Amino acid sequence: MAFEGSISAEELASIQETIPQEVLLTATQEYVIFHVIETPYKNLTMKCQFPLQYPSSPLLFELETKTLPERVKRKLVDKCEQEAEQLADKGQPQVLALWTFLSTLLQSNQLLLCTEHISDIKSRLLTGPHDSLKLSERNGTVTVRVEEAGFVVDFTVKVPRGYPGEQLELRCREATYPPAVTHMFFKQAEEVARRASKGIPLNVSLRESDPAKPSEEVVQLSISQYKHDVKFLKVAGELARMSDDKQMRREKKVLDKREWEREQQQATQVAQTAARSAPTGIPKAHRDGGEPVPALYAVVEYIVNKFARLLPHEKCAHCKQPVIDAIKKGEKQADPAERAFCGHWFHSSCLEHVMTKPPFGMQCPGDGCDSRVFHPKWTSDVKTLERRWAAAQARQREVDDARDFLGL
Ligand SMILES: [Zn+2]
Ligand SMILES: [Zn+2]
């Protein structure tokens, strides 16, 4: 029988001396079982038995792992078989050699857990003729370069030792995209990485990673407020037109007062909503998270597909011109790109125009968009906008009057 052999008392002694007690499960002359545990996410178990001619024949082993990808496991098995055969040719003991090989490899190769994500990144994301991928297994870095329509982004994702329980680190090495936009997308990708390490599912993080997107509840509030505002302005306008009438003036006063009270209520409600969704804006069910999620592919995909590939082709929804220009290192874009809540892009000046000039509460001019334009930097409150506009107009009238007065 093949398994009837055994190791020498001397080899057994050196195994017991070298492999730490807590990972040496069984150690007899007939049977040796040990764990190699690098992290909770990177470990394996090795079971060794011995043929009669051992150590002149290679030992027989079984390698088990629930954490390493199948293709990594197959590679490890091949390597161990080769190693055992080489030692058998020289008639040398093999168990410790395999233990050393496996523990060194798990310790020094930081990309073992990422093989599938890396091959997907290569085949699905880096499809351009000038795209490239550089890997360092020792440092655990994945360096991606993407060129799209004359734009370049070059960034490194570092896979830390405790991945996926420890968060991926992102570093932008070079980008010819506007710095503010680049910064925004990298921050969002980092947030996806952070949440994944806390066990929050990728689809939840990605849905929430829209930079200009307020939380669902705040949008609902804004929309209901918008509807109310339109009604208010209509009624107030009618009353104002009839303001010669004493009764009407009184009614308008009551209406204004009620409106003021409602505004106070609404402000409280918005503050409460914001407090409820703080600090992360993650639905409560996901806030605690489960097992860490491997996020390498998702993070790279976010930067490549949602940012690098898309933005050079994005047109301003207002003026229909490209929303970004390639810029030289250290330069700032004169008219920065801004993304509205609906996902459409605008030049900052174009969005300023859309948001602050009547008609207020305008529908987004983007193709096929039936959403109202929202952006966190501009108020969407129709009443505030009306007031500001009216004040600006009044100032202008006064200036005009003053000019007339002086006859200039
Ligand atoms: Zn524009
Ligand atoms: Zn839109």
XYZ file of C-alpha atoms and ligand atoms in Angstrom:
410
model
C 0.000 0.000 0.000
C 1.176 3.424 -0.889
C 0.503 5.001 2.517
C 2.278 2.435 4.643
C 5.472 4.402 4.900
C 6.529 6.804 7.601
C 8.943 9.616 8.343
C 11.992 9.206 10.528
C 11.893 10.141 14.209
C 14.431 12.818 13.348
C 12.212 14.446 10.693
C 9.233 14.315 13.066
C 11.261 16.053 15.774
C 12.302 18.880 13.477
C 8.671 19.295 12.302
C 7.492 19.593 15.915
C 10.244 22.067 16.620
C 9.670 24.299 13.604
C 5.924 24.406 12.936
C 4.140 26.371 15.698
C 2.022 24.179 18.000
C -1.218 26.051 17.316
C -1.143 25.243 13.585
C 0.311 21.742 13.824
C -2.853 19.659 14.098
C -1.406 16.169 13.854
C 2.217 15.063 13.897
C 2.997 11.344 13.943
C 5.474 9.361 11.891
C 2.565 8.229 9.663
C 0.495 11.369 9.364
C 1.163 15.123 9.466
C -1.493 17.838 9.227
C -0.763 21.558 9.469
C -2.495 24.880 8.785
C -0.877 27.850 7.115
C -2.792 30.891 8.334
C -1.651 34.221 6.969
C -4.915 36.082 7.664
C -8.543 35.026 8.242
C -8.987 35.543 4.480
C -5.843 33.763 3.314
C -5.135 30.297 4.669
C -4.953 26.591 3.859
C -4.604 23.150 5.392
C -2.106 20.491 4.286
C -2.417 16.757 5.030
C 0.644 14.593 4.393
C 1.040 10.798 4.206
C 4.058 8.789 3.164
C 4.821 5.991 0.710
C 6.982 3.015 1.745
C 10.014 4.325 -0.119
C 9.825 7.784 1.516
C 11.903 9.967 1.370
C 13.131 8.503 -1.928
C 9.539 8.801 -3.220
C 7.557 12.039 -3.016
C 5.116 12.354 -0.109
C 1.385 12.287 -0.811
C -0.573 15.342 0.160
C -3.967 16.917 0.110
C -4.255 20.712 0.075
C -7.513 22.230 1.300
C -8.532 25.867 1.274
C -11.807 27.718 1.542
C -10.235 31.122 1.020
C -7.868 30.903 -1.952
C -9.218 30.974 -5.514
C -9.329 27.629 -7.327
C -6.636 28.568 -9.836
C -4.263 29.621 -7.042
C -4.916 26.325 -5.288
C -4.111 24.372 -8.465
C -0.861 26.306 -8.895
C 0.128 25.616 -5.304
C -0.551 21.890 -5.742
C 1.632 21.798 -8.880
C 4.449 23.645 -7.136
C 4.306 21.365 -4.086
C 4.383 18.265 -6.294
C 7.450 19.528 -8.152
C 9.186 20.435 -4.913
C 8.451 17.000 -3.370
C 9.719 15.211 -6.483
C 12.956 17.180 -6.554
C 13.624 16.413 -2.891
C 12.694 12.734 -3.401
C 15.288 12.520 -6.183
C 17.884 13.526 -3.603
C 16.280 11.299 -0.921
C 15.642 14.295 1.354
C 12.851 15.013 3.925
C 9.990 16.987 2.397
C 7.402 18.104 4.971
C 9.209 21.154 6.319
C 10.271 22.216 2.849
C 6.618 22.339 1.783
C 5.574 24.130 4.961
C 8.247 26.778 4.391
C 7.311 27.190 0.737
C 3.590 27.611 1.511
C 3.959 29.982 4.448
C 6.476 32.161 2.608
C 4.270 32.359 -0.453
C 1.121 33.278 1.471
C 3.071 35.899 3.357
C 4.916 37.488 0.464
C 2.321 37.427 -2.300
C -0.334 40.064 -1.692
C -2.271 39.414 -4.886
C -3.142 35.744 -4.277
C -6.751 36.592 -3.468
C -7.135 38.867 -6.482
C -6.308 36.600 -9.419
C -9.865 36.463 -10.729
C -10.497 40.172 -10.342
C -7.196 40.920 -12.077
C -7.963 38.742 -15.065
C -11.429 40.348 -15.338
C -9.859 43.810 -15.176
C -7.534 42.804 -18.010
C -10.159 41.257 -20.247
C -13.181 43.471 -19.579
C -11.904 46.900 -18.607
C -8.558 47.480 -20.281
C -9.661 47.108 -23.867
C -8.051 50.205 -25.396
C -4.827 49.927 -27.446
C -2.925 52.176 -25.014
C -4.391 50.821 -21.775
C -2.005 48.955 -19.514
C -1.803 46.968 -16.297
C 1.233 46.538 -14.054
C 1.278 44.180 -11.097
C 3.564 43.796 -8.130
C 2.798 40.602 -6.233
C 5.265 41.495 -3.502
C 3.902 45.010 -2.883
C 0.332 44.018 -3.624
C -0.144 46.793 -6.151
C -2.250 46.913 -9.285
C -1.383 49.859 -11.517
C -3.864 50.752 -14.215
C -3.435 53.203 -17.059
C -6.357 54.146 -19.251
C -6.330 56.417 -22.273
C -9.601 57.662 -23.653
C -10.093 60.285 -26.353
C -6.822 62.033 -25.539
C -7.335 61.873 -21.763
C -5.126 59.809 -19.472
C -5.613 58.472 -15.975
C -2.960 56.371 -14.289
C -3.615 55.016 -10.804
C -2.510 52.398 -8.315
C -4.667 50.235 -6.102
C -2.794 48.719 -3.177
C -4.129 45.457 -1.814
C -3.212 45.449 1.891
C -2.249 42.326 3.833
C -5.627 42.092 5.573
C -7.686 42.418 2.371
C -10.659 42.174 2.027
C -11.079 42.978 5.738
C -8.607 45.805 5.305
C -9.486 48.552 2.847
C -7.936 48.898 -0.637
C -5.801 52.028 -0.970
C -6.099 54.202 -4.047
C -3.538 56.594 -5.436
C -3.880 58.659 -8.583
C -0.452 58.897 -10.234
C -1.368 60.984 -13.232
C -4.553 62.427 -14.686
C -5.238 64.908 -17.459
C -8.858 65.189 -16.366
C -9.832 68.304 -14.371
C -8.462 67.835 -10.825
C -11.753 68.600 -9.059
C -13.642 65.956 -11.043
C -10.782 63.450 -10.712
C -10.687 64.040 -6.971
C -14.440 63.543 -6.691
C -14.393 60.184 -8.497
C -11.398 58.884 -6.545
C -13.093 59.858 -3.282
C -16.187 57.949 -4.353
C -14.151 54.891 -5.364
C -12.392 55.039 -1.988
C -15.764 55.117 -0.298
C -16.844 51.986 -2.197
C -13.603 50.314 -1.015
C -14.143 51.428 2.572
C -17.704 50.150 2.692
C -16.756 46.818 1.098
C -14.148 46.264 3.824
C -16.936 46.822 6.361
C -19.101 44.218 4.652
C -21.523 46.531 2.882
C -22.622 44.960 -0.424
C -21.143 46.529 -3.565
C -24.500 47.193 -5.222
C -25.585 49.264 -2.216
C -22.351 51.296 -2.211
C -22.352 51.827 -5.967
C -25.956 52.991 -5.985
C -25.074 55.554 -3.347
C -21.779 56.634 -4.850
C -23.289 59.282 -7.090
C -21.338 62.402 -6.110
C -24.164 64.884 -6.574
C -26.926 62.634 -5.371
C -28.709 63.635 -2.180
C -30.339 60.888 -0.150
C -33.682 59.568 -1.338
C -35.592 61.126 1.556
C -34.180 64.596 0.952
C -35.209 64.384 -2.707
C -38.727 63.355 -1.758
C -38.927 66.343 0.567
C -37.614 68.734 -2.085
C -40.115 67.509 -4.645
C -43.075 67.862 -2.303
C -41.821 71.289 -1.332
C -41.482 72.259 -4.968
C -45.100 71.317 -5.651
C -46.191 73.309 -2.644
C -44.112 76.321 -3.721
C -45.751 76.480 -7.129
C -49.190 76.450 -5.518
C -48.153 79.082 -2.996
C -46.765 81.441 -5.616
C -49.925 81.133 -7.683
C -52.250 81.955 -4.787
C -49.966 84.688 -3.441
C -49.709 86.196 -6.924
C -53.486 86.329 -7.313
C -53.891 87.937 -3.916
C -51.161 90.467 -4.691
C -52.918 91.459 -7.903
C -56.072 92.100 -5.923
C -54.197 93.817 -3.115
C -56.260 97.025 -3.407
C -58.907 95.115 -1.593
C -58.428 95.335 2.171
C -59.873 91.852 2.715
C -57.442 90.359 0.200
C -54.486 92.082 1.823
C -55.492 90.576 5.151
C -55.785 87.126 3.579
C -52.352 87.467 2.040
C -50.897 88.339 5.419
C -52.433 85.186 6.911
C -51.127 83.152 3.994
C -47.597 84.581 4.424
C -47.675 83.774 8.124
C -48.849 80.215 7.494
C -46.146 79.830 4.859
C -43.526 81.014 7.321
C -44.693 78.446 9.888
C -44.648 75.722 7.267
C -41.091 76.662 6.301
C -39.997 76.328 9.918
C -41.613 72.903 10.108
C -39.952 71.847 6.897
C -36.538 73.049 8.061
C -36.909 70.895 11.175
C -37.984 67.945 9.056
C -34.989 68.287 6.706
C -32.622 68.571 9.667
C -34.121 65.432 11.204
C -33.868 63.533 7.926
C -30.243 64.572 7.525
C -29.504 63.483 11.093
C -31.180 60.115 10.505
C -29.136 59.315 7.432
C -25.882 60.608 8.957
C -23.057 59.883 8.983
C -22.969 57.480 6.076
C -26.288 57.733 4.290
C -26.423 53.942 4.169
C -29.828 52.324 4.669
C -30.001 51.154 8.262
C -30.194 47.472 7.361
C -26.730 47.670 5.779
C -25.069 50.007 8.236
C -23.507 47.255 10.313
C -22.470 45.124 7.354
C -21.507 41.463 7.149
C -18.420 39.677 5.843
C -15.900 41.935 4.050
C -16.462 42.035 0.299
C -13.549 41.758 -2.190
C -13.847 45.036 -4.098
C -10.794 45.256 -6.361
C -12.715 44.797 -9.613
C -15.579 47.085 -8.563
C -13.226 49.893 -7.542
C -11.202 49.737 -10.770
C -14.381 49.422 -12.829
C -15.835 52.493 -11.144
C -12.864 54.650 -12.107
C -12.462 53.201 -15.595
C -16.093 52.957 -16.715
C -17.895 55.619 -14.703
C -15.139 58.197 -15.005
C -12.255 57.686 -17.449
C -14.230 56.277 -20.382
C -17.356 58.340 -19.941
C -16.389 61.887 -19.135
C -14.450 62.807 -22.309
C -17.635 62.157 -24.318
C -20.008 63.926 -21.951
C -21.654 67.086 -23.324
C -22.969 69.973 -21.250
C -26.753 69.569 -21.041
C -27.204 73.329 -21.473
C -24.771 74.428 -24.219
C -24.149 70.948 -25.739
C -20.358 71.474 -25.792
C -17.903 68.931 -24.266
C -18.059 69.359 -20.529
C -14.307 68.883 -19.916
C -11.123 69.817 -21.759
C -7.849 67.948 -21.397
C -5.644 70.060 -19.156
C -1.939 70.301 -18.561
C -0.429 69.234 -15.272
C -1.286 71.543 -12.379
C -3.720 73.602 -14.428
C -7.272 74.266 -13.304
C -10.252 74.050 -15.599
C -11.646 77.542 -16.088
C -15.264 76.423 -16.109
C -15.454 73.280 -13.958
C -17.797 70.419 -14.783
C -20.699 69.830 -12.415
C -23.012 66.856 -12.316
C -26.656 67.447 -11.493
C -28.706 64.995 -9.464
C -30.258 63.453 -12.590
C -26.753 62.485 -13.788
C -26.423 65.120 -16.513
C -23.287 67.213 -16.698
C -23.079 70.995 -16.987
C -20.384 73.613 -17.187
C -20.415 75.452 -13.897
C -21.410 78.699 -15.644
C -24.168 76.926 -17.593
C -25.570 75.393 -14.431
C -25.377 78.804 -12.756
C -27.478 80.155 -15.604
C -30.034 77.328 -15.435
C -30.345 77.537 -11.655
C -30.482 81.294 -11.084
C -32.374 82.730 -14.054
C -36.126 82.308 -14.585
C -38.021 80.176 -15.291
C -37.119 78.586 -11.958
C -37.599 74.937 -11.116
C -36.789 74.181 -14.732
C -36.748 70.705 -16.180
C -33.251 69.414 -16.988
C -32.355 70.271 -20.617
C -30.443 66.962 -20.925
C -31.589 64.540 -23.636
C -34.644 62.573 -22.580
C -34.448 63.893 -19.022
C -37.699 64.587 -17.227
C -36.130 65.476 -13.907
C -35.911 68.921 -12.379
C -32.333 70.217 -12.051
C -30.930 69.666 -8.560
C -27.394 70.350 -7.428
C -26.135 70.638 -3.847
C -24.231 73.863 -4.627
C -27.330 75.729 -5.797
C -30.598 76.173 -3.994
C -33.543 74.495 -5.693
C -36.046 76.362 -3.611
C -38.242 78.204 -6.096
C -39.333 80.791 -3.556
C -35.788 81.732 -2.612
C -34.877 81.974 -6.278
C -37.921 84.148 -7.025
C -37.012 86.454 -4.142
C -33.390 86.730 -5.231
C -34.403 87.396 -8.792
C -36.971 90.001 -7.745
C -34.396 91.713 -5.507
C -31.848 91.773 -8.328
C -34.459 93.198 -10.711
C -35.477 95.840 -8.164
C -31.844 96.854 -7.700
C -31.472 97.118 -11.453
C -34.604 99.301 -11.655
C -33.216 101.588 -8.965
C -29.951 101.889 -10.824
C -31.864 102.711 -14.002
C -34.000 105.282 -12.151
C -30.906 106.870 -10.645
C -29.395 107.113 -14.099
C -32.540 108.777 -15.414
C -32.523 111.170 -12.477
C -29.045 112.382 -13.266
C -29.845 112.365 -16.967
C -26.747 110.298 -17.767
Zn -22.207 74.413 -21.015
Zn -30.951 65.561 -16.520
